[in-house]
CSV table of C-alpha atoms in Angstrom, one decimal:
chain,number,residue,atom,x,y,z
R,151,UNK,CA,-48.2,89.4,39.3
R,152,UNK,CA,-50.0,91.4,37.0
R,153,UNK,CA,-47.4,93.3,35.0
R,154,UNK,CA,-45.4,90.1,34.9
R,155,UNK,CA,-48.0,88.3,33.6
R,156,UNK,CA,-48.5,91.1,30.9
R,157,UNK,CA,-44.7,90.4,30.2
R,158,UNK,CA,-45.5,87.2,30.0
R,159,UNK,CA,-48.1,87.8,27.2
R,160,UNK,CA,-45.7,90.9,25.3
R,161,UNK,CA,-42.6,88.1,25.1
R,162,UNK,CA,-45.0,85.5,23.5
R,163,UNK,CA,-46.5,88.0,21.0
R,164,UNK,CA,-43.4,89.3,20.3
R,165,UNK,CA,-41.6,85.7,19.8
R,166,UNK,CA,-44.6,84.3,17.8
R,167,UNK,CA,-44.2,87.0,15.1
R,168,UNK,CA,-40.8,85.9,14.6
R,169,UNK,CA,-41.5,82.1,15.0
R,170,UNK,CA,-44.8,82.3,12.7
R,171,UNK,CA,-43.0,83.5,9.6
R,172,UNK,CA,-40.0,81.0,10.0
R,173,UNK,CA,-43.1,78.5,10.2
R,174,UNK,CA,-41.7,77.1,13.3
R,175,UNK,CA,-45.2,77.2,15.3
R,176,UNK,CA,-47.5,74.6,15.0
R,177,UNK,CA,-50.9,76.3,14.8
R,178,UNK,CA,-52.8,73.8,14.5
R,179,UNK,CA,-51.3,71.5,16.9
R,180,UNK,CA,-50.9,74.7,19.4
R,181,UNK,CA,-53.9,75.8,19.3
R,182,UNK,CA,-55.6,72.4,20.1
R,183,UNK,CA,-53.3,71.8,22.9
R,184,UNK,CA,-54.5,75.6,24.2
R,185,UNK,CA,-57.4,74.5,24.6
R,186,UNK,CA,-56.8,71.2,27.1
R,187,UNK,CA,-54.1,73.0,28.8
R,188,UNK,CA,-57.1,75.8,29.2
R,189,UNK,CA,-59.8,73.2,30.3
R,190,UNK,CA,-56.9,71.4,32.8
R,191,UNK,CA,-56.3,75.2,34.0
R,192,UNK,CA,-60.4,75.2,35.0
R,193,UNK,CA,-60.1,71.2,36.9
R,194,UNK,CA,-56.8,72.6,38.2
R,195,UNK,CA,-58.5,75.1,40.3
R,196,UNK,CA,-61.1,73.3,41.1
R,197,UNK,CA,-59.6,70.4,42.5
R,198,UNK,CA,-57.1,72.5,44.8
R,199,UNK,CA,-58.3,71.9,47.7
R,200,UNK,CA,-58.9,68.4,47.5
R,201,UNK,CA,-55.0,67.3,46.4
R,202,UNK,CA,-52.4,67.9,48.7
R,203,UNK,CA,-49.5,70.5,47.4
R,204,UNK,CA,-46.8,68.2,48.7
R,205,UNK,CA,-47.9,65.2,46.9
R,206,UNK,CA,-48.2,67.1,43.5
R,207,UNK,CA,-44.6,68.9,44.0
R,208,UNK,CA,-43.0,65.4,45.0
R,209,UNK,CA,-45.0,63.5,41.8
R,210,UNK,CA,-44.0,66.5,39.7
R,211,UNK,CA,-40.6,66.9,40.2
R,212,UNK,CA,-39.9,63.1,39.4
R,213,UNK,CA,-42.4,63.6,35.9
R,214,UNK,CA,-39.3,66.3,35.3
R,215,UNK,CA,-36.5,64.5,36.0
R,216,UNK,CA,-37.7,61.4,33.7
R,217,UNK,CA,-38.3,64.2,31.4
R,218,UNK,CA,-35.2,65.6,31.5
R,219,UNK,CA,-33.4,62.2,31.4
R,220,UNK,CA,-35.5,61.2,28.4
R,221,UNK,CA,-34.7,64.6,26.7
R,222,UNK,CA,-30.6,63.4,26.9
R,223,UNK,CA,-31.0,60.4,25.1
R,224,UNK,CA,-29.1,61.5,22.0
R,225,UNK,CA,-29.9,58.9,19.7
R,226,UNK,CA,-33.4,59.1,20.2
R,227,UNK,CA,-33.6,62.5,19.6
R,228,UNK,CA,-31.4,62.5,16.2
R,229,UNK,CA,-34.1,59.9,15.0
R,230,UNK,CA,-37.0,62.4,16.3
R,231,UNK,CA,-35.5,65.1,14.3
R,232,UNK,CA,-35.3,63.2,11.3
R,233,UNK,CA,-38.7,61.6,11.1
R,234,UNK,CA,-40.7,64.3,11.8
R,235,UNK,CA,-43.9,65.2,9.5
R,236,UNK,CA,-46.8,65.5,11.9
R,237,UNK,CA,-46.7,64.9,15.9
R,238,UNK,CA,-47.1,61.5,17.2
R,239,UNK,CA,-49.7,60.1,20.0
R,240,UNK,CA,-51.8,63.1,19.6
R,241,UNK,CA,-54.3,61.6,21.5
R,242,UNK,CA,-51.7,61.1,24.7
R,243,UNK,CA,-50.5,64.5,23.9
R,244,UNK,CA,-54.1,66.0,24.5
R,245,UNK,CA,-54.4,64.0,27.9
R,246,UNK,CA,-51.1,65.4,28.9
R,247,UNK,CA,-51.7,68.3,27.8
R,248,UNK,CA,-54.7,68.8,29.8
R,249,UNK,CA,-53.2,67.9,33.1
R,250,UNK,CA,-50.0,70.4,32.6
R,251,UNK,CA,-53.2,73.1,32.6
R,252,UNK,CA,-54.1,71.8,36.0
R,253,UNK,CA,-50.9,71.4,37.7
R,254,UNK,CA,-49.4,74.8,36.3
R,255,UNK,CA,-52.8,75.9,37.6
R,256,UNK,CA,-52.1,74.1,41.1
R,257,UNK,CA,-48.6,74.5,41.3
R,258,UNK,CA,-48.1,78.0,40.0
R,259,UNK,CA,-45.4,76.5,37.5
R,260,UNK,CA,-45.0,77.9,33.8
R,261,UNK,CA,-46.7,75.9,31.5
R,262,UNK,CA,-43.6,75.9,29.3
R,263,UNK,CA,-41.6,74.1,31.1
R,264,UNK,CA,-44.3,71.0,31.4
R,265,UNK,CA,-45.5,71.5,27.8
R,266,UNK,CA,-42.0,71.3,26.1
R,267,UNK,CA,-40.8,67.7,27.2
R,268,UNK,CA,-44.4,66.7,26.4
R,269,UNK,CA,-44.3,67.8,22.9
R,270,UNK,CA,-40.6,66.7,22.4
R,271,UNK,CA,-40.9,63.0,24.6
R,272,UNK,CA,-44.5,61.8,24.1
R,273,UNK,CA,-45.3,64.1,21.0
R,274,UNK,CA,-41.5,64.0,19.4
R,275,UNK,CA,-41.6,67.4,18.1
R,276,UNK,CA,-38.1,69.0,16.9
R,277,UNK,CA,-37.0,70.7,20.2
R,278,UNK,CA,-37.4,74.0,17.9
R,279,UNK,CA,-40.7,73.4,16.7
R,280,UNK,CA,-41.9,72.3,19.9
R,281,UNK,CA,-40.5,75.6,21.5
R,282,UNK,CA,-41.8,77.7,19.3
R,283,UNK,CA,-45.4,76.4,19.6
R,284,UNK,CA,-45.4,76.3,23.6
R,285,UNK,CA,-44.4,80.1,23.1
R,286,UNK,CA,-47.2,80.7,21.0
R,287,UNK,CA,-49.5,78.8,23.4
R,288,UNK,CA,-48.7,80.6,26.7
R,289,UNK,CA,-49.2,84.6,25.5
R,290,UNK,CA,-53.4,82.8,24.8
R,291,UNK,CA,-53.3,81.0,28.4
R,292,UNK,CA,-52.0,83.8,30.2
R,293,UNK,CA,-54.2,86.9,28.4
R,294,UNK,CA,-57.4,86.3,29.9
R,295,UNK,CA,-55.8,86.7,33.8
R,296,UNK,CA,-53.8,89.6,32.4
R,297,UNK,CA,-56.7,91.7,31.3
R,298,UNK,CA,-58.5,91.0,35.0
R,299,UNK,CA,-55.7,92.3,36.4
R,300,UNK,CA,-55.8,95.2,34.5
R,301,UNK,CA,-59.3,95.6,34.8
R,302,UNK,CA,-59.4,95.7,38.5
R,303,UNK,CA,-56.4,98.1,38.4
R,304,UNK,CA,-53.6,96.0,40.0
R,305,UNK,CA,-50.7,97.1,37.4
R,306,UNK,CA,-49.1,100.1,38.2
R,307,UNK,CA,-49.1,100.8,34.6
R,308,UNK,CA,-45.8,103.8,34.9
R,309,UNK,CA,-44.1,100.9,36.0
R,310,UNK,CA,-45.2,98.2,33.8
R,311,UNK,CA,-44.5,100.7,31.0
R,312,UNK,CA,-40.9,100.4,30.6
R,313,UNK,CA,-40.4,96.8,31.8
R,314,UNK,CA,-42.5,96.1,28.8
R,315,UNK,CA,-40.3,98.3,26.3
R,316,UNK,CA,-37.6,96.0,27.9
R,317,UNK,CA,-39.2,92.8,27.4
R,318,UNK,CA,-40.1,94.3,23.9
R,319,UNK,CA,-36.6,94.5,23.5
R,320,UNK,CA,-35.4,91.1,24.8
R,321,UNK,CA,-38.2,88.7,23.3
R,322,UNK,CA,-37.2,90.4,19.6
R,323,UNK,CA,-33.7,89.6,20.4
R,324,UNK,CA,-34.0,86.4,21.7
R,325,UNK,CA,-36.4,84.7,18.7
R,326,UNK,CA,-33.9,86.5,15.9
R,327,UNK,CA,-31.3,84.6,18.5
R,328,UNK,CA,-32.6,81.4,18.4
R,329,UNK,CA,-32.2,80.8,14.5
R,330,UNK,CA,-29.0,80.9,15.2
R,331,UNK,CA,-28.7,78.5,18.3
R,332,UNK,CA,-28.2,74.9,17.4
R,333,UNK,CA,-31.0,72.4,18.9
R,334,UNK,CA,-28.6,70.7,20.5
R,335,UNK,CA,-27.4,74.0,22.7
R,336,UNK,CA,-31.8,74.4,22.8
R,337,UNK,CA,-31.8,71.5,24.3
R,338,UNK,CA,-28.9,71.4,26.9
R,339,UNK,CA,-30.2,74.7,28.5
R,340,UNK,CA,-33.8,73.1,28.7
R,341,UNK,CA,-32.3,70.1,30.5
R,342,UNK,CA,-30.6,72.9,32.7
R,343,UNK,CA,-33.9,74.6,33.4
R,344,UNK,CA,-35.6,71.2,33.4
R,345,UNK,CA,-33.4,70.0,36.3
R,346,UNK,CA,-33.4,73.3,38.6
R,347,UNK,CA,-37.2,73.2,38.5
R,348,UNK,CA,-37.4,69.7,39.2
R,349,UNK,CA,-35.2,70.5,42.5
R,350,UNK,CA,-37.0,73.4,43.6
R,351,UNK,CA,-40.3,71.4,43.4
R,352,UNK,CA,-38.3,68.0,45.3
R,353,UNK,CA,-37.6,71.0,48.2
R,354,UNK,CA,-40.7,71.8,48.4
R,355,UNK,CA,-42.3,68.7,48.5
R,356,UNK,CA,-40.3,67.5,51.2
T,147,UNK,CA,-51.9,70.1,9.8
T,148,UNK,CA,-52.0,73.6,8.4
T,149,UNK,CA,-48.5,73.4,7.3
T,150,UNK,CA,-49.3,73.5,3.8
T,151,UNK,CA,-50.9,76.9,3.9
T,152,UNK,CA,-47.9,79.2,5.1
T,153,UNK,CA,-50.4,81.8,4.7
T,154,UNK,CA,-52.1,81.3,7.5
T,155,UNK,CA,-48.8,81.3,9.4
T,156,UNK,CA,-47.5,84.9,7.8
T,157,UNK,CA,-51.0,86.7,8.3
T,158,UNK,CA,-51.5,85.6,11.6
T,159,UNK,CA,-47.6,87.2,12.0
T,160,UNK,CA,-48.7,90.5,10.5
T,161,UNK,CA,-52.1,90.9,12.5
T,162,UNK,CA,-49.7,90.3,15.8
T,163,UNK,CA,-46.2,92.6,14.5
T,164,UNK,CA,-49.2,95.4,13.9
T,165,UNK,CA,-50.7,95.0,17.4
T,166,UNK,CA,-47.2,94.3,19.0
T,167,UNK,CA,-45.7,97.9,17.5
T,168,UNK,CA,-48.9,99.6,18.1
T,169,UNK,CA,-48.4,98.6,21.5
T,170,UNK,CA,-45.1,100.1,21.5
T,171,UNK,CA,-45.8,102.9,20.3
T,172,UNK,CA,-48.6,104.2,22.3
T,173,UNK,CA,-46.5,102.7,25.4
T,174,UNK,CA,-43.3,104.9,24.5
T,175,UNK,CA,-45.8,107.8,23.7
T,176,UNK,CA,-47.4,107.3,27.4
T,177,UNK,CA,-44.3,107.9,28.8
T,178,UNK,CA,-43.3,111.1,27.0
T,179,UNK,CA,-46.7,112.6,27.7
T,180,UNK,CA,-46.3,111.3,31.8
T,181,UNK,CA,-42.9,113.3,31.3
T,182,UNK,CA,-44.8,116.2,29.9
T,183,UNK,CA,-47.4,115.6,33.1
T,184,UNK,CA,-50.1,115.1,30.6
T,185,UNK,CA,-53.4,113.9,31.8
T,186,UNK,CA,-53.9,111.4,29.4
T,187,UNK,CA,-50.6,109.8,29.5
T,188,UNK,CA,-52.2,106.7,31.8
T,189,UNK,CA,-55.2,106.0,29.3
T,190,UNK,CA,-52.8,105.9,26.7
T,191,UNK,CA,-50.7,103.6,28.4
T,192,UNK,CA,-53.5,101.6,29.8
T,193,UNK,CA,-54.5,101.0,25.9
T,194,UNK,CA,-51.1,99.8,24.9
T,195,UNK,CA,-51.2,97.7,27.9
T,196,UNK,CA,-54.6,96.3,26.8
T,197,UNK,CA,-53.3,96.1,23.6
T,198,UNK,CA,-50.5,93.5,24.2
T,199,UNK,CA,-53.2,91.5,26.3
T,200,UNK,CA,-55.7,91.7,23.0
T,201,UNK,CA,-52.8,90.5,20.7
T,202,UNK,CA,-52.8,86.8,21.6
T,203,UNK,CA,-56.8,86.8,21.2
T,204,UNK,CA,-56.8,88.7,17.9
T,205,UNK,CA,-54.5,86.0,16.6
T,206,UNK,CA,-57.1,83.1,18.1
T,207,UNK,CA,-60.1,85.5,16.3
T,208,UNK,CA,-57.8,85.4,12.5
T,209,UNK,CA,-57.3,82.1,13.4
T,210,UNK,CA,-60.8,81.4,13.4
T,211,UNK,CA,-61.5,83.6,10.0
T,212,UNK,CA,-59.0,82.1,8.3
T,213,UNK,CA,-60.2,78.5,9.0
T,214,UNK,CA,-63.6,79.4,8.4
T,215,UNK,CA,-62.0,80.3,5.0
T,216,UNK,CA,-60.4,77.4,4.5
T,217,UNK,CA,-63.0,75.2,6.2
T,218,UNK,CA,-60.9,73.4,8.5
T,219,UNK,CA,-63.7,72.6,10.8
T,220,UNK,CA,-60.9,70.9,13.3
T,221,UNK,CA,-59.1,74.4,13.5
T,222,UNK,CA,-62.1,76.3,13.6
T,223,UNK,CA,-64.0,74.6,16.8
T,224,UNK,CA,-60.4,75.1,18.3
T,225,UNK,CA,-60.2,78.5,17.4
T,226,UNK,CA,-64.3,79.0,18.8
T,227,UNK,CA,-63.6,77.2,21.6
T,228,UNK,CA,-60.2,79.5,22.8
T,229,UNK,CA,-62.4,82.3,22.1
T,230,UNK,CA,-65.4,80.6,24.9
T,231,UNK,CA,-62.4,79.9,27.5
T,232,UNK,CA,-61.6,83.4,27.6
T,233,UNK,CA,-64.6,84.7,27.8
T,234,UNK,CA,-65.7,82.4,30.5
T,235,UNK,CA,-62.4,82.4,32.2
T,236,UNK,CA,-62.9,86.6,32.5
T,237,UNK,CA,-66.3,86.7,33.4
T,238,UNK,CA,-65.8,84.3,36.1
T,239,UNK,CA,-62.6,86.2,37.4
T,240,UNK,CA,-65.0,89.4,37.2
């Protein structure tokens, strides 16, 4: 867990670089939404052990298939991209936000994959935009539980070493990639990933 | 916003690229010295390591300079309260 979550942290450094001179990241907006995601995160594990996993995998899965529905709807989303100056229903986005943090907290789900449809369906964000920002987002949620693992010891750090050079490798790739990939193809393979999670969590709800 | 100021955006980028290849660097060098059966190889590595984990805080701490510069309070009490998270978050996993 621990040297995944420092790959986790390395791809979203990495990435950000890229995405924060093309100006596709959202500080302002990112950083805001850090820090409910990060307060959600705290209620998430707190409340735990009072909400039933089955109930939240079962209500979650159906959140994501709405979302990915939603995020199909090609009209809409040519007007999204269009229109866009600043984010819409902040306030929503916040609240939303907020309670991602807790159920990626409770149900050991990325944070991406909650915070994207958010920012593109509630927030309409450019699915680029709202990418790059989520990136940016998850290397600050998941450093401070990175550096307890490595504090206590628990990466095998001869091991870590060249999954990271790989990772290195991959995330530098992958943002010089995805000026290149259309938003439409963005979008069809988040609809992809949107759907397989939402079936895993249904399974294991049921 | 802070899309105006595409500053902020580009030196936030450099602070990261400089921790990311410093990273790399003292990672690559880790494992030529644990080739070499050097002592030192896993404190090196361990710093590169701790290095990738700092980089998306020292971008939260620029973040906070920079809007203290150009007195987005908004920014700045994000920035500040990131900063608190962490903190609290680590010394409660400690």
């Amino acid at each position: 867990v621990g040297t995944s979550l420092v790959c986790i942290v390395a791809v979203s450094s990495v990435a950000a670089i890229d995405f924060l001179r093309s100006d596709r990241v959202d500080l302002d907006l990112g950083m805001t939404l850090a820090l409910a995601a990060s307060i959600g995160a705290v209620a998430g594990s707190i409340l735990i052990t009072y909400i039933p996993s089955k109930i939240l995998y079962l209500s979650f899965s159906i959140v994501l298939f709405v979302a990915a529905v939603n995020m199909t709807r090609p009209r809409r989303i040519m007007l999204i991209d269009k229109q866009y100056g600043a984010p819409s229903n902040i306030g929503l986005g916040y609240g939303v936000s907020f309670l991602s943090g807790g159920i990626s907290g409770i149900l050991g789900v990325g944070g991406g994959i909650i915070r994207v449809p958010l920012m593109r369906v509630i927030m309409r964000m450019p699915m680029k935009i709202a990418t790059a920002t989520s990136s940016y987002m998850i290397g600050i949620l998941a450093a401070p539980a990175a550096l307890l693992y490595l504090l206590r010891g628990d990466i095998d750090i001869f091991k870590a070493a060249p999954i990271i050079i790989g990772v290195y490798g991959g995330s530098s790739l992958g943002a010089a990639f995805s000026h290149r990939i259309t938003s439409l193809l963005l979008r069809i393979l988040f609809v992809a990933i949107l759907i397989f999670t939402a079936y895993r969590m249904l399974l294991r709800g049921l | 916003m802070m899309r105006s100021s595409d500053t902020v955006h580009l030196r936030i980028a450099r602070i990261l690229r400089l921790s990311a290849y410093t990273a790399l660097i003292l990672i690559l060098c880790s494992i030529i010295l644990k080739l070499l059966d050097i002592s030192i190889a896993a404190y090196v590595a361990a710093t590169g390591i701790g290095l990738i984990i700092a980089s998306p805080l020292l971008g939260v701490i620029a973040a906070a300079i920079i809007a203290l510069q150009i007195k987005n309070i908004k920014f700045l009490f994000a920035a500040i309260s990131i900063l608190l998270i962490f903190i609290v978050t680590f010394l409660a996993g400690l």
